[in-house]
Short mmCIF file of N, CA and C in Angstrom, two decimals:
data_model
loop_
_atom_site.label_atom_id
_atom_site.label_comp_id
_atom_site.label_asym_id
_atom_site.label_seq_id
_atom_site.Cartn_x
_atom_site.Cartn_y
_atom_site.Cartn_z
N UNK A 350 0.77 -1.09 0.15
CA UNK A 350 0.06 -0.18 -0.04
C UNK A 350 0.70 1.46 -0.02
N UNK A 351 1.93 1.40 0.93
CA UNK A 351 2.82 2.28 0.83
C UNK A 351 3.47 2.42 -0.55
N UNK A 352 4.15 1.55 -1.01
CA UNK A 352 4.53 1.54 -2.51
C UNK A 352 3.66 2.31 -3.64
N UNK A 353 2.40 1.98 -3.42
CA UNK A 353 1.46 2.67 -4.51
C UNK A 353 1.14 3.79 -4.04
N UNK A 354 1.14 4.38 -2.64
CA UNK A 354 0.93 5.77 -2.45
C UNK A 354 2.31 6.77 -2.55
N UNK A 355 3.37 6.22 -2.44
CA UNK A 355 4.62 6.94 -3.07
C UNK A 355 5.06 6.68 -4.06
N UNK A 356 4.62 5.93 -4.85
CA UNK A 356 4.89 5.95 -6.29
C UNK A 356 4.87 6.79 -7.22
N UNK A 357 4.34 8.30 -7.04
CA UNK A 357 4.35 9.22 -7.78
C UNK A 357 5.96 10.02 -7.16
N UNK A 358 5.84 9.70 -5.88
CA UNK A 358 7.29 10.80 -5.19
C UNK A 358 8.70 9.93 -5.75
N UNK A 359 8.46 8.71 -6.02
CA UNK A 359 9.59 7.88 -6.33
C UNK A 359 10.09 8.24 -8.10
N UNK A 360 8.85 8.30 -8.78
CA UNK A 360 9.06 8.70 -10.44
C UNK A 360 9.40 9.86 -10.26
N UNK A 361 9.09 10.76 -9.28
CA UNK A 361 10.14 12.00 -9.52
C UNK A 361 11.32 12.43 -9.05
N UNK A 362 11.31 11.46 -7.80
CA UNK A 362 12.99 11.28 -7.46
C UNK A 362 13.96 10.81 -8.54
N UNK A 363 13.37 9.56 -9.26
CA UNK A 363 14.43 8.84 -9.75
C UNK A 363 14.38 9.58 -11.18
N UNK A 364 13.28 10.78 -11.61
CA UNK A 364 13.75 11.14 -13.24
C UNK A 364 14.40 12.61 -12.91
N UNK A 365 14.65 13.00 -11.74
CA UNK A 365 14.86 14.57 -11.35
C UNK A 365 16.46 14.80 -11.77
N UNK A 366 17.28 13.77 -11.71
CA UNK A 366 18.65 13.83 -12.24
C UNK A 366 18.44 13.65 -13.96
N UNK A 367 17.66 13.70 -14.71
CA UNK A 367 17.38 13.62 -15.97
C UNK A 367 17.08 14.67 -16.72
N UNK A 368 16.71 15.87 -15.78
CA UNK A 368 15.58 16.92 -16.37
C UNK A 368 16.45 18.52 -16.38
N UNK A 369 16.58 19.09 -17.59
CA UNK A 369 17.16 19.91 -17.63
C UNK A 369 16.49 21.41 -17.66
N UNK A 370 16.53 22.24 -17.08
CA UNK A 370 15.85 23.61 -16.97
C UNK A 370 16.05 24.37 -17.97
N UNK A 371 17.32 24.13 -18.73
CA UNK A 371 17.80 25.40 -19.71
C UNK A 371 18.27 24.64 -20.78
N UNK A 372 18.46 24.98 -22.09
CA UNK A 372 18.66 24.38 -23.35
C UNK A 372 20.10 24.13 -22.99
N UNK A 373 20.99 25.12 -22.54
CA UNK A 373 22.54 25.10 -22.71
C UNK A 373 22.95 24.27 -21.87
N UNK A 374 22.20 23.85 -21.17
CA UNK A 374 22.56 22.52 -20.19
C UNK A 374 22.33 21.27 -20.57
N UNK A 375 21.66 21.19 -21.48
CA UNK A 375 21.17 19.82 -21.90
C UNK A 375 22.19 19.18 -22.86
N UNK A 376 22.37 17.96 -22.82
CA UNK A 376 23.28 17.19 -23.48
C UNK A 376 22.95 17.08 -24.90
N UNK A 377 23.76 16.80 -25.83
CA UNK A 377 24.23 16.49 -26.94
C UNK A 377 23.43 15.22 -27.52
N UNK A 378 22.40 15.01 -28.50
CA UNK A 378 22.10 13.91 -28.82
C UNK A 378 21.62 14.19 -30.28
N UNK A 379 20.90 13.17 -30.94
CA UNK A 379 20.13 13.34 -32.44
C UNK A 379 18.93 13.82 -32.30
N UNK A 380 17.90 13.35 -31.66
CA UNK A 380 16.29 13.64 -31.73
C UNK A 380 15.76 14.18 -30.41
N UNK A 381 15.02 15.38 -30.84
CA UNK A 381 14.08 15.78 -29.49
C UNK A 381 12.90 15.32 -30.02
N UNK A 382 12.15 14.89 -29.18
CA UNK A 382 10.83 14.37 -29.32
C UNK A 382 9.81 15.27 -28.71
N UNK A 383 8.99 16.03 -29.32
CA UNK A 383 7.82 17.02 -28.78
C UNK A 383 6.80 16.60 -28.65
N UNK A 384 5.85 16.63 -27.68
CA UNK A 384 4.80 15.95 -27.50
C UNK A 384 3.97 17.03 -27.39
N UNK A 385 2.58 16.53 -27.81
CA UNK A 385 1.37 17.66 -28.65
C UNK A 385 0.84 18.05 -27.22
N UNK A 386 0.37 19.32 -27.40
CA UNK A 386 -0.42 19.93 -26.13
C UNK A 386 -1.78 20.70 -26.55
N UNK A 387 -2.31 20.36 -27.55
CA UNK A 387 -3.70 20.88 -27.76
C UNK A 387 -3.41 22.13 -28.52
N UNK A 388 -4.25 22.43 -29.19
CA UNK A 388 -4.28 23.70 -30.12
C UNK A 388 -5.44 24.93 -29.61
N UNK A 389 -5.27 26.17 -29.98
CA UNK A 389 -6.16 26.91 -29.43
C UNK A 389 -7.28 27.22 -30.41
N UNK A 390 -8.05 28.18 -30.26
CA UNK A 390 -9.41 28.18 -30.87
C UNK A 390 -9.31 28.70 -32.51
N UNK A 391 -8.17 29.60 -32.00
CA UNK A 391 -7.39 29.81 -33.71
C UNK A 391 -7.10 28.73 -34.65
N UNK A 392 -7.10 28.02 -34.00
CA UNK A 392 -6.37 26.48 -34.78
C UNK A 392 -4.76 26.42 -34.58
N UNK A 393 -4.20 27.35 -33.83
CA UNK A 393 -2.62 27.37 -33.67
C UNK A 393 -2.23 26.52 -32.49
N UNK A 394 -1.30 26.42 -32.11
CA UNK A 394 -0.44 26.00 -30.89
C UNK A 394 -1.10 26.55 -29.46
N UNK A 395 -1.69 26.14 -28.74
CA UNK A 395 -1.83 26.54 -27.46
C UNK A 395 -0.91 26.91 -26.94
N UNK A 396 -0.78 28.05 -25.84
CA UNK A 396 0.48 28.36 -24.86
C UNK A 396 1.65 27.08 -24.54
N UNK A 397 0.89 26.14 -23.68
CA UNK A 397 1.63 24.90 -23.55
C UNK A 397 2.54 24.52 -24.81
N UNK A 398 1.78 24.35 -25.87
CA UNK A 398 2.33 23.79 -27.25
C UNK A 398 3.62 24.69 -27.74
N UNK A 399 3.13 25.94 -27.72
CA UNK A 399 4.07 26.85 -28.20
C UNK A 399 5.53 27.28 -27.63
N UNK A 400 5.42 26.82 -26.29
CA UNK A 400 6.16 26.75 -25.38
C UNK A 400 7.25 25.72 -25.71
N UNK A 401 6.73 24.56 -25.79
CA UNK A 401 7.43 23.51 -26.19
C UNK A 401 8.22 23.36 -28.05
N UNK A 402 7.33 24.04 -28.47
CA UNK A 402 8.13 23.89 -30.04
C UNK A 402 9.35 25.21 -29.96
N UNK A 403 9.00 26.08 -28.93
CA UNK A 403 10.10 27.20 -28.82
C UNK A 403 11.14 26.85 -28.41
N UNK A 404 11.16 25.79 -27.24
CA UNK A 404 12.32 25.05 -26.64
C UNK A 404 13.00 24.21 -27.69
N UNK A 405 12.15 23.30 -28.46
CA UNK A 405 12.63 22.64 -29.41
C UNK A 405 13.54 23.29 -30.45
N UNK A 406 13.20 24.36 -30.94
CA UNK A 406 13.70 25.02 -31.86
C UNK A 406 14.96 25.67 -31.36
N UNK A 407 15.11 26.02 -29.89
CA UNK A 407 16.16 26.46 -29.39
C UNK A 407 17.42 25.50 -29.27
N UNK A 408 16.78 24.19 -29.13
CA UNK A 408 17.81 23.09 -28.68
C UNK A 408 18.61 22.96 -30.36
N UNK A 409 17.69 23.16 -31.25
CA UNK A 409 18.00 22.92 -32.80
C UNK A 409 18.78 23.80 -33.22
N UNK A 410 18.93 24.94 -32.79
CA UNK A 410 19.86 26.11 -33.15
C UNK A 410 20.96 25.96 -32.20
N UNK A 411 20.95 25.38 -31.35
CA UNK A 411 22.14 25.77 -29.92
C UNK A 411 23.30 24.07 -30.48
N UNK A 412 22.33 23.40 -31.58
CA UNK A 412 23.14 22.38 -31.76
C UNK A 412 23.25 20.82 -30.87
N UNK A 413 21.85 20.84 -30.20
CA UNK A 413 21.94 19.99 -29.33
C UNK A 413 21.34 18.86 -29.66
N UNK A 414 20.45 18.91 -31.06
CA UNK A 414 19.66 18.00 -31.77
C UNK A 414 20.01 18.10 -33.04
N UNK A 415 19.48 17.20 -34.12
CA UNK A 415 19.52 17.24 -35.70
C UNK A 415 18.33 17.14 -35.85
N UNK A 416 17.35 16.37 -35.30
CA UNK A 416 16.04 16.35 -35.84
C UNK A 416 15.11 16.40 -34.66
N UNK A 417 13.81 16.81 -34.98
CA UNK A 417 12.78 17.12 -34.23
C UNK A 417 11.82 16.28 -34.67
N UNK A 418 11.37 15.20 -33.85
CA UNK A 418 10.31 14.53 -33.79
C UNK A 418 9.01 15.20 -33.36
N UNK A 419 7.84 15.41 -33.91
CA UNK A 419 6.48 16.28 -33.38
C UNK A 419 5.51 15.13 -33.37
N UNK A 420 5.03 14.95 -32.34
CA UNK A 420 4.02 14.07 -32.23
C UNK A 420 2.75 14.43 -31.57
N UNK A 421 1.58 14.22 -31.94
CA UNK A 421 0.19 14.49 -31.32
C UNK A 421 -0.92 13.77 -32.02
N UNK A 422 -2.24 14.23 -31.93
CA UNK A 422 -3.45 13.82 -32.30
C UNK A 422 -4.08 14.62 -33.37
N UNK A 423 -4.54 13.70 -34.26
CA UNK A 423 -5.06 14.14 -35.50
C UNK A 423 -6.38 13.24 -35.89
N UNK A 424 -7.10 12.71 -34.88
CA UNK A 424 -8.21 11.84 -34.88
C UNK A 424 -9.85 12.52 -35.69
N UNK A 425 -9.60 13.87 -35.28
CA UNK A 425 -10.98 14.49 -35.55
C UNK A 425 -10.57 15.58 -36.70
N UNK A 426 -11.65 15.42 -37.81
CA UNK A 426 -11.44 16.03 -39.26
C UNK A 426 -11.15 17.41 -38.63
N UNK A 427 -10.44 18.30 -39.22
CA UNK A 427 -10.14 19.40 -38.86
C UNK A 427 -9.36 19.99 -37.62
N UNK A 428 -8.71 18.57 -37.04
CA UNK A 428 -7.80 19.11 -35.84
C UNK A 428 -6.65 18.33 -36.03
N UNK A 429 -5.40 18.94 -36.42
CA UNK A 429 -4.16 18.11 -36.96
C UNK A 429 -3.21 18.75 -36.27
N UNK A 430 -3.04 18.16 -34.97
CA UNK A 430 -1.99 18.96 -33.91
C UNK A 430 -0.26 18.68 -34.63
N UNK A 431 -0.17 17.48 -35.02
CA UNK A 431 1.48 17.66 -35.56
C UNK A 431 1.57 18.30 -36.63
N UNK A 432 0.54 18.49 -37.58
CA UNK A 432 0.54 19.50 -38.74
C UNK A 432 1.03 20.45 -38.39
N UNK A 433 0.10 21.06 -37.42
CA UNK A 433 0.19 22.56 -37.00
C UNK A 433 1.82 22.88 -36.21
N UNK A 434 2.02 21.51 -35.37
CA UNK A 434 3.38 22.07 -35.08
C UNK A 434 4.61 21.98 -36.01
N UNK A 435 4.67 21.01 -36.98
CA UNK A 435 5.22 21.02 -38.22
C UNK A 435 5.47 22.56 -38.77
N UNK A 436 3.77 22.88 -39.37
CA UNK A 436 4.12 24.52 -39.79
C UNK A 436 4.97 25.27 -38.68
N UNK A 437 4.49 25.23 -37.63
CA UNK A 437 5.11 26.34 -36.72
C UNK A 437 6.73 26.18 -36.45
N UNK A 438 7.13 25.06 -36.51
CA UNK A 438 8.51 24.87 -36.60
C UNK A 438 9.11 25.39 -37.88
N UNK A 439 8.62 25.03 -39.28
CA UNK A 439 9.20 25.25 -40.45
C UNK A 439 8.97 26.64 -40.71
N UNK A 440 7.60 27.35 -40.43
CA UNK A 440 7.23 28.63 -40.77
C UNK A 440 7.90 29.76 -40.16
N UNK A 441 7.56 29.52 -39.14
CA UNK A 441 7.77 30.44 -37.86
C UNK A 441 9.29 30.20 -37.39
N UNK A 442 9.67 29.39 -36.97
CA UNK A 442 11.30 28.81 -36.22
C UNK A 442 11.99 28.76 -37.87
N UNK A 443 11.69 28.60 -39.06
CA UNK A 443 12.54 28.42 -40.06
C UNK A 443 13.63 27.15 -39.85
N UNK A 444 12.98 26.08 -39.10
CA UNK A 444 13.66 24.86 -38.99
C UNK A 444 13.55 24.02 -40.23
N UNK A 445 14.52 23.97 -40.97
CA UNK A 445 14.66 22.86 -42.48
C UNK A 445 13.36 21.82 -42.47
N UNK A 446 12.19 21.67 -43.35
CA UNK A 446 11.67 20.74 -43.25
C UNK A 446 12.22 19.36 -43.23
N UNK A 447 13.24 19.02 -43.87
CA UNK A 447 13.66 18.03 -44.02
C UNK A 447 14.35 17.38 -42.16
N UNK A 448 14.34 18.12 -41.43
CA UNK A 448 14.69 17.77 -39.94
C UNK A 448 13.52 18.05 -39.06
N UNK A 449 12.34 18.11 -39.41
CA UNK A 449 11.27 18.21 -38.83
C UNK A 449 10.47 16.59 -39.35
N UNK A 450 9.93 15.88 -38.35
CA UNK A 450 9.39 14.59 -38.88
C UNK A 450 8.16 14.63 -37.85
N UNK A 451 7.09 13.92 -38.60
CA UNK A 451 5.56 13.91 -38.17
C UNK A 451 5.34 12.72 -37.70
N UNK A 452 4.97 12.75 -36.51
CA UNK A 452 4.13 11.35 -35.94
C UNK A 452 2.63 11.70 -35.62
N UNK A 453 2.00 11.21 -36.68
CA UNK A 453 0.40 11.75 -36.87
C UNK A 453 -0.59 10.68 -35.66
N UNK A 454 -0.02 10.04 -35.09
CA UNK A 454 -0.57 9.13 -34.24
C UNK A 454 -0.16 8.89 -32.58
N UNK A 455 0.41 9.75 -31.91
CA UNK A 455 0.75 10.24 -30.63
C UNK A 455 -0.25 10.92 -29.99
N UNK A 456 -1.29 9.74 -29.57
CA UNK A 456 -2.40 10.49 -29.10
C UNK A 456 -2.45 10.59 -27.68
N UNK A 457 -1.29 9.96 -26.93
CA UNK A 457 -1.12 10.32 -25.82
C UNK A 457 0.56 9.93 -25.19
N UNK A 458 0.86 10.24 -24.18
CA UNK A 458 2.58 9.86 -24.15
C UNK A 458 2.72 8.81 -24.02
N UNK A 459 2.03 7.61 -24.00
CA UNK A 459 2.68 6.29 -24.27
C UNK A 459 2.78 5.98 -25.68
N UNK A 460 1.54 6.50 -26.72
CA UNK A 460 1.38 6.10 -27.66
C UNK A 460 2.91 6.73 -28.49
N UNK A 461 3.13 8.37 -27.85
CA UNK A 461 4.28 8.75 -28.54
C UNK A 461 5.79 7.94 -28.16
N UNK A 462 5.60 7.53 -27.17
CA UNK A 462 7.18 6.98 -26.53
C UNK A 462 7.29 5.63 -27.38
N UNK A 463 6.01 4.83 -27.41
CA UNK A 463 6.10 3.60 -28.09
C UNK A 463 6.41 3.51 -29.43
N UNK A 464 5.75 4.53 -30.38
CA UNK A 464 5.72 4.72 -31.46
C UNK A 464 7.52 5.20 -31.98
N UNK A 465 7.75 6.33 -31.24
CA UNK A 465 9.13 7.00 -31.57
C UNK A 465 10.20 5.48 -31.44
N UNK A 466 9.94 4.43 -30.59
CA UNK A 466 11.04 3.34 -30.42
C UNK A 466 10.75 2.49 -31.74
N UNK A 467 9.49 2.14 -31.92
CA UNK A 467 8.99 0.82 -32.65
C UNK A 467 9.02 1.59 -34.15
N UNK A 468 8.51 2.73 -34.59
CA UNK A 468 8.17 3.40 -35.87
C UNK A 468 9.26 3.91 -36.48
N UNK A 469 9.89 4.64 -35.50
CA UNK A 469 11.05 5.81 -35.77
C UNK A 469 12.44 5.44 -35.42
N UNK A 470 12.76 4.51 -34.77
CA UNK A 470 13.89 3.92 -34.55
C UNK A 470 14.63 4.56 -33.81
N UNK A 471 13.73 5.32 -32.70
CA UNK A 471 14.77 6.11 -31.68
C UNK A 471 15.23 5.37 -30.64
N UNK A 472 16.15 5.33 -30.38
CA UNK A 472 16.92 4.96 -29.21
C UNK A 472 17.39 6.04 -27.82
N UNK A 473 17.92 6.93 -28.41
CA UNK A 473 18.29 7.98 -27.50
C UNK A 473 17.60 9.42 -27.89
N UNK A 474 16.85 10.20 -26.84
CA UNK A 474 16.36 11.52 -26.95
C UNK A 474 16.13 12.28 -26.36
N UNK A 475 15.99 13.61 -26.61
CA UNK A 475 15.81 14.61 -25.55
C UNK A 475 14.11 14.96 -25.77
N UNK A 476 13.66 14.92 -24.54
CA UNK A 476 12.01 14.88 -24.28
C UNK A 476 11.64 16.32 -24.17
N UNK A 477 10.84 17.19 -24.64
CA UNK A 477 10.67 18.51 -24.86
C UNK A 477 8.90 18.40 -24.09
N UNK A 478 8.93 19.00 -22.56
CA UNK A 478 7.43 19.08 -22.65
C UNK A 478 7.69 19.97 -21.04
N UNK A 479 6.24 20.23 -20.86
CA UNK A 479 6.60 21.18 -19.27
C UNK A 479 7.25 20.16 -17.92
N UNK A 480 7.44 21.18 -16.93
CA UNK A 480 8.11 20.29 -16.08
C UNK A 480 7.10 19.26 -15.36
N UNK A 481 6.09 19.56 -15.26
CA UNK A 481 5.02 18.66 -14.60
C UNK A 481 4.96 17.37 -15.25
N UNK A 482 4.96 17.43 -16.86
CA UNK A 482 4.86 16.31 -17.33
C UNK A 482 6.33 15.48 -17.49
N UNK A 483 7.47 15.99 -17.60
CA UNK A 483 8.38 15.45 -17.86
C UNK A 483 8.77 14.30 -17.09
N UNK A 484 8.24 14.36 -15.87
CA UNK A 484 8.77 12.44 -15.34
C UNK A 484 7.84 11.57 -15.69
N UNK A 485 6.46 11.83 -16.05
CA UNK A 485 6.21 10.39 -16.85
C UNK A 485 6.53 10.49 -18.20
N UNK A 486 6.81 11.76 -18.83
CA UNK A 486 7.56 11.27 -20.30
C UNK A 486 8.69 10.40 -20.40
N UNK A 487 9.46 10.99 -19.15
CA UNK A 487 10.49 10.26 -18.96
C UNK A 487 10.75 8.78 -18.73
N UNK A 488 10.00 8.52 -17.85
CA UNK A 488 9.60 7.26 -17.35
C UNK A 488 9.18 6.50 -18.00
N UNK A 489 8.11 6.85 -18.74
CA UNK A 489 7.61 5.92 -20.08
C UNK A 489 8.35 5.52 -21.24
N UNK A 490 9.05 6.67 -21.63
CA UNK A 490 9.89 6.43 -23.02
C UNK A 490 11.43 5.79 -22.48
N UNK A 491 11.60 5.73 -21.23
CA UNK A 491 12.83 4.94 -20.71
C UNK A 491 12.53 3.79 -20.68
N UNK A 492 11.47 3.15 -20.03
CA UNK A 492 10.60 1.79 -19.70
C UNK A 492 10.61 1.40 -21.04
N UNK A 493 10.25 2.07 -21.95
CA UNK A 493 10.08 1.47 -23.53
C UNK A 493 11.28 1.19 -24.32
N UNK A 494 12.30 1.39 -23.85
CA UNK A 494 13.50 1.51 -24.58
C UNK A 494 14.42 2.35 -25.23
N UNK A 495 13.82 3.83 -24.52
CA UNK A 495 14.78 5.12 -25.22
C UNK A 495 15.36 5.66 -24.42
N UNK A 496 16.96 5.66 -24.35
CA UNK A 496 17.47 6.20 -23.55
C UNK A 496 16.99 7.71 -23.39
N UNK A 497 16.47 8.40 -22.51
CA UNK A 497 16.02 9.65 -22.53
C UNK A 497 16.36 10.81 -21.33
N UNK A 498 16.57 12.15 -22.16
CA UNK A 498 17.09 13.22 -20.98
C UNK A 498 15.69 14.25 -21.61
N UNK A 499 15.36 14.74 -20.39
CA UNK A 499 13.83 16.22 -20.55
C UNK A 499 14.54 17.33 -20.54
N UNK A 500 13.79 18.37 -20.94
CA UNK A 500 14.39 19.52 -21.18
C UNK A 500 13.10 20.37 -20.73
N UNK A 501 12.88 21.06 -19.85
CA UNK A 501 11.73 21.50 -19.37
C UNK A 501 11.29 22.92 -20.55
N UNK A 502 10.23 22.78 -21.05
CA UNK A 502 9.52 23.95 -21.83
C UNK A 502 8.40 24.74 -21.00
N UNK A 503 8.69 24.85 -19.63
CA UNK A 503 7.93 25.70 -18.73
C UNK A 503 8.46 27.15 -18.78
N UNK A 504 8.22 27.72 -19.67
CA UNK A 504 8.71 29.25 -19.88
C UNK A 504 7.68 30.45 -19.38
N UNK A 505 6.34 30.00 -18.93
CA UNK A 505 5.56 30.98 -18.37
C UNK A 505 4.80 30.66 -17.21
N UNK A 506 4.12 31.20 -16.43
CA UNK A 506 2.94 30.66 -15.56
C UNK A 506 1.82 30.15 -16.55
N UNK A 507 1.24 28.98 -16.46
CA UNK A 507 0.08 28.79 -17.29
C UNK A 507 -1.44 28.43 -16.35
N UNK A 508 -2.37 29.19 -16.88
CA UNK A 508 -3.57 29.61 -16.38
C UNK A 508 -4.20 28.08 -15.79
N UNK A 509 -4.07 27.06 -16.29
CA UNK A 509 -4.64 25.64 -15.69
C UNK A 509 -3.48 24.96 -15.36
N UNK A 510 -2.54 25.53 -14.60
CA UNK A 510 -1.05 24.97 -13.81
C UNK A 510 -1.72 23.59 -13.10
N UNK A 511 -2.22 24.54 -12.07
CA UNK A 511 -2.80 23.87 -10.67
C UNK A 511 -3.45 22.36 -11.54
N UNK A 512 -4.05 22.66 -11.97
CA UNK A 512 -4.87 21.57 -13.02
C UNK A 512 -4.35 20.52 -13.58
N UNK A 513 -3.12 20.99 -14.25
CA UNK A 513 -2.15 20.15 -15.22
C UNK A 513 -1.43 19.24 -13.95
N UNK A 514 -0.99 19.88 -12.73
CA UNK A 514 -0.38 19.25 -11.73
C UNK A 514 -1.17 18.18 -11.01
N UNK A 515 -2.40 18.32 -10.85
CA UNK A 515 -3.36 17.42 -10.03
C UNK A 515 -3.98 16.19 -10.98
N UNK A 516 -4.04 16.75 -12.17
CA UNK A 516 -4.13 15.37 -13.52
C UNK A 516 -2.78 14.75 -13.61
N UNK A 517 -1.98 15.31 -13.58
CA UNK A 517 -0.78 14.49 -13.68
C UNK A 517 -0.59 13.12 -12.50
N UNK A 518 -1.09 13.33 -11.47
CA UNK A 518 -0.75 12.52 -10.35
C UNK A 518 -1.33 11.43 -10.62
N UNK A 519 -2.82 11.48 -11.14
CA UNK A 519 -3.65 10.18 -11.58
C UNK A 519 -3.11 9.90 -12.92
N UNK A 520 -2.40 10.42 -13.78
CA UNK A 520 -1.71 10.16 -14.90
C UNK A 520 -0.27 9.07 -14.64
N UNK A 521 0.01 9.41 -13.83
CA UNK A 521 1.20 8.71 -13.26
C UNK A 521 0.84 7.29 -12.74
N UNK A 522 -0.28 7.03 -12.11
CA UNK A 522 -0.95 5.89 -11.77
C UNK A 522 -1.27 5.00 -13.16
N UNK A 523 -1.88 5.72 -13.81
CA UNK A 523 -2.34 5.08 -15.08
C UNK A 523 -1.00 4.67 -16.15
N UNK A 524 -0.10 5.52 -16.01
CA UNK A 524 1.08 4.98 -16.63
C UNK A 524 1.64 3.90 -16.34
N UNK A 525 1.85 3.29 -14.79
CA UNK A 525 2.17 2.13 -14.03
C UNK A 525 1.19 1.04 -14.40
N UNK A 526 0.08 1.29 -14.59
CA UNK A 526 -0.96 0.45 -15.23
C UNK A 526 -0.56 0.04 -16.62
N UNK A 527 -0.51 0.85 -17.44
CA UNK A 527 -0.17 0.69 -18.90
C UNK A 527 1.57 -0.13 -19.18
N UNK A 528 2.52 0.19 -18.20
CA UNK A 528 3.61 0.00 -18.53
C UNK A 528 3.87 -1.36 -18.05
N UNK A 529 3.12 -1.68 -17.07
CA UNK A 529 3.63 -2.84 -16.18
C UNK A 529 2.46 -4.06 -15.91
N UNK A 530 1.07 -3.86 -16.31
CA UNK A 530 0.05 -4.45 -16.19
C UNK A 530 -0.71 -4.77 -17.52
N UNK A 531 -1.00 -3.79 -18.11
CA UNK A 531 -1.90 -4.05 -19.69
C UNK A 531 -1.09 -4.08 -20.97
N UNK A 532 -0.21 -3.23 -20.88
CA UNK A 532 0.81 -2.81 -22.16
C UNK A 532 -0.20 -2.75 -23.31
N UNK A 533 -1.04 -1.61 -23.41
CA UNK A 533 -1.82 -1.41 -24.32
C UNK A 533 -1.57 -1.19 -25.74
N UNK A 534 -2.36 -1.46 -26.61
CA UNK A 534 -1.90 -1.37 -28.10
C UNK A 534 -1.87 0.02 -28.24
N UNK A 535 -1.03 0.39 -29.57
CA UNK A 535 -1.03 1.66 -29.99
C UNK A 535 -1.25 1.66 -31.74
N UNK A 536 -1.18 2.29 -32.18
CA UNK A 536 -1.04 2.69 -33.87
C UNK A 536 0.18 1.89 -34.16
N UNK A 537 0.49 0.89 -34.98
CA UNK A 537 1.87 0.56 -35.17
C UNK A 537 1.64 0.74 -36.92
N UNK A 538 2.47 0.02 -37.19
CA UNK A 538 2.95 -0.23 -38.64
C UNK A 538 4.48 -0.41 -39.18
N UNK A 539 4.56 -0.40 -39.95
CA UNK A 539 6.21 -0.54 -40.88
C UNK A 539 6.95 0.76 -40.15
N UNK A 540 8.33 0.11 -39.87
CA UNK A 540 9.27 1.32 -39.52
C UNK A 540 9.53 2.33 -40.67
N UNK A 541 9.42 3.65 -40.29
CA UNK A 541 9.78 4.46 -41.09
C UNK A 541 11.17 4.89 -41.63
N UNK A 542 11.97 5.23 -40.41
CA UNK A 542 13.37 5.65 -40.92
C UNK A 542 13.95 5.28 -39.27
N UNK A 543 15.16 5.13 -39.24
CA UNK A 543 15.61 5.01 -38.04
C UNK A 543 16.67 6.42 -37.78
N UNK A 544 16.00 7.81 -36.81
CA UNK A 544 16.37 8.63 -36.54
C UNK A 544 17.71 8.77 -35.88
N UNK A 545 18.22 7.83 -35.18
CA UNK A 545 19.22 7.78 -34.74
C UNK A 545 20.40 7.52 -35.55
N UNK A 546 20.06 7.18 -36.81
CA UNK A 546 21.31 7.11 -37.61
C UNK A 546 21.98 8.35 -38.00
#
């Protein structure tokens, strides 16, 4: 029972040394994985997602990575999160289109990590997301076979920050269930490219 109660604390403790709050401190690797975080009413990136893309672009221009893998949801017609992420990076941040790869089936953190490993051949990555989400992202990707370090994209206070943190507590328990008990299916397919090459 105590193990269950303290599991979130254990995850936070174990992942803390793999989290970097500044781009300049992040290690050099090949790929950055950017997790989707919703679109705003105008169809552009939400504030949370915009900050993730800003940090990813910063990593690219500081020579920390060579490729950015954007992963998000596009299940609903007219809602294409990864395409917006791609366009923002290539049109607003001027990242060369050949250096941004799109994963259209990253419906949640588990899917993004599983597909990065099995479809995109990612073995090492910098994970770009907010500080509250990084422990879960790191634990998930690492458990699924990606040697991961996290770079915080918390660049401002967010209107729903308290809600994000509370929700994350439940998400950590769901993560444990997925990884150790259920091994949920995800949208697979043939390997596309080995991004670690």
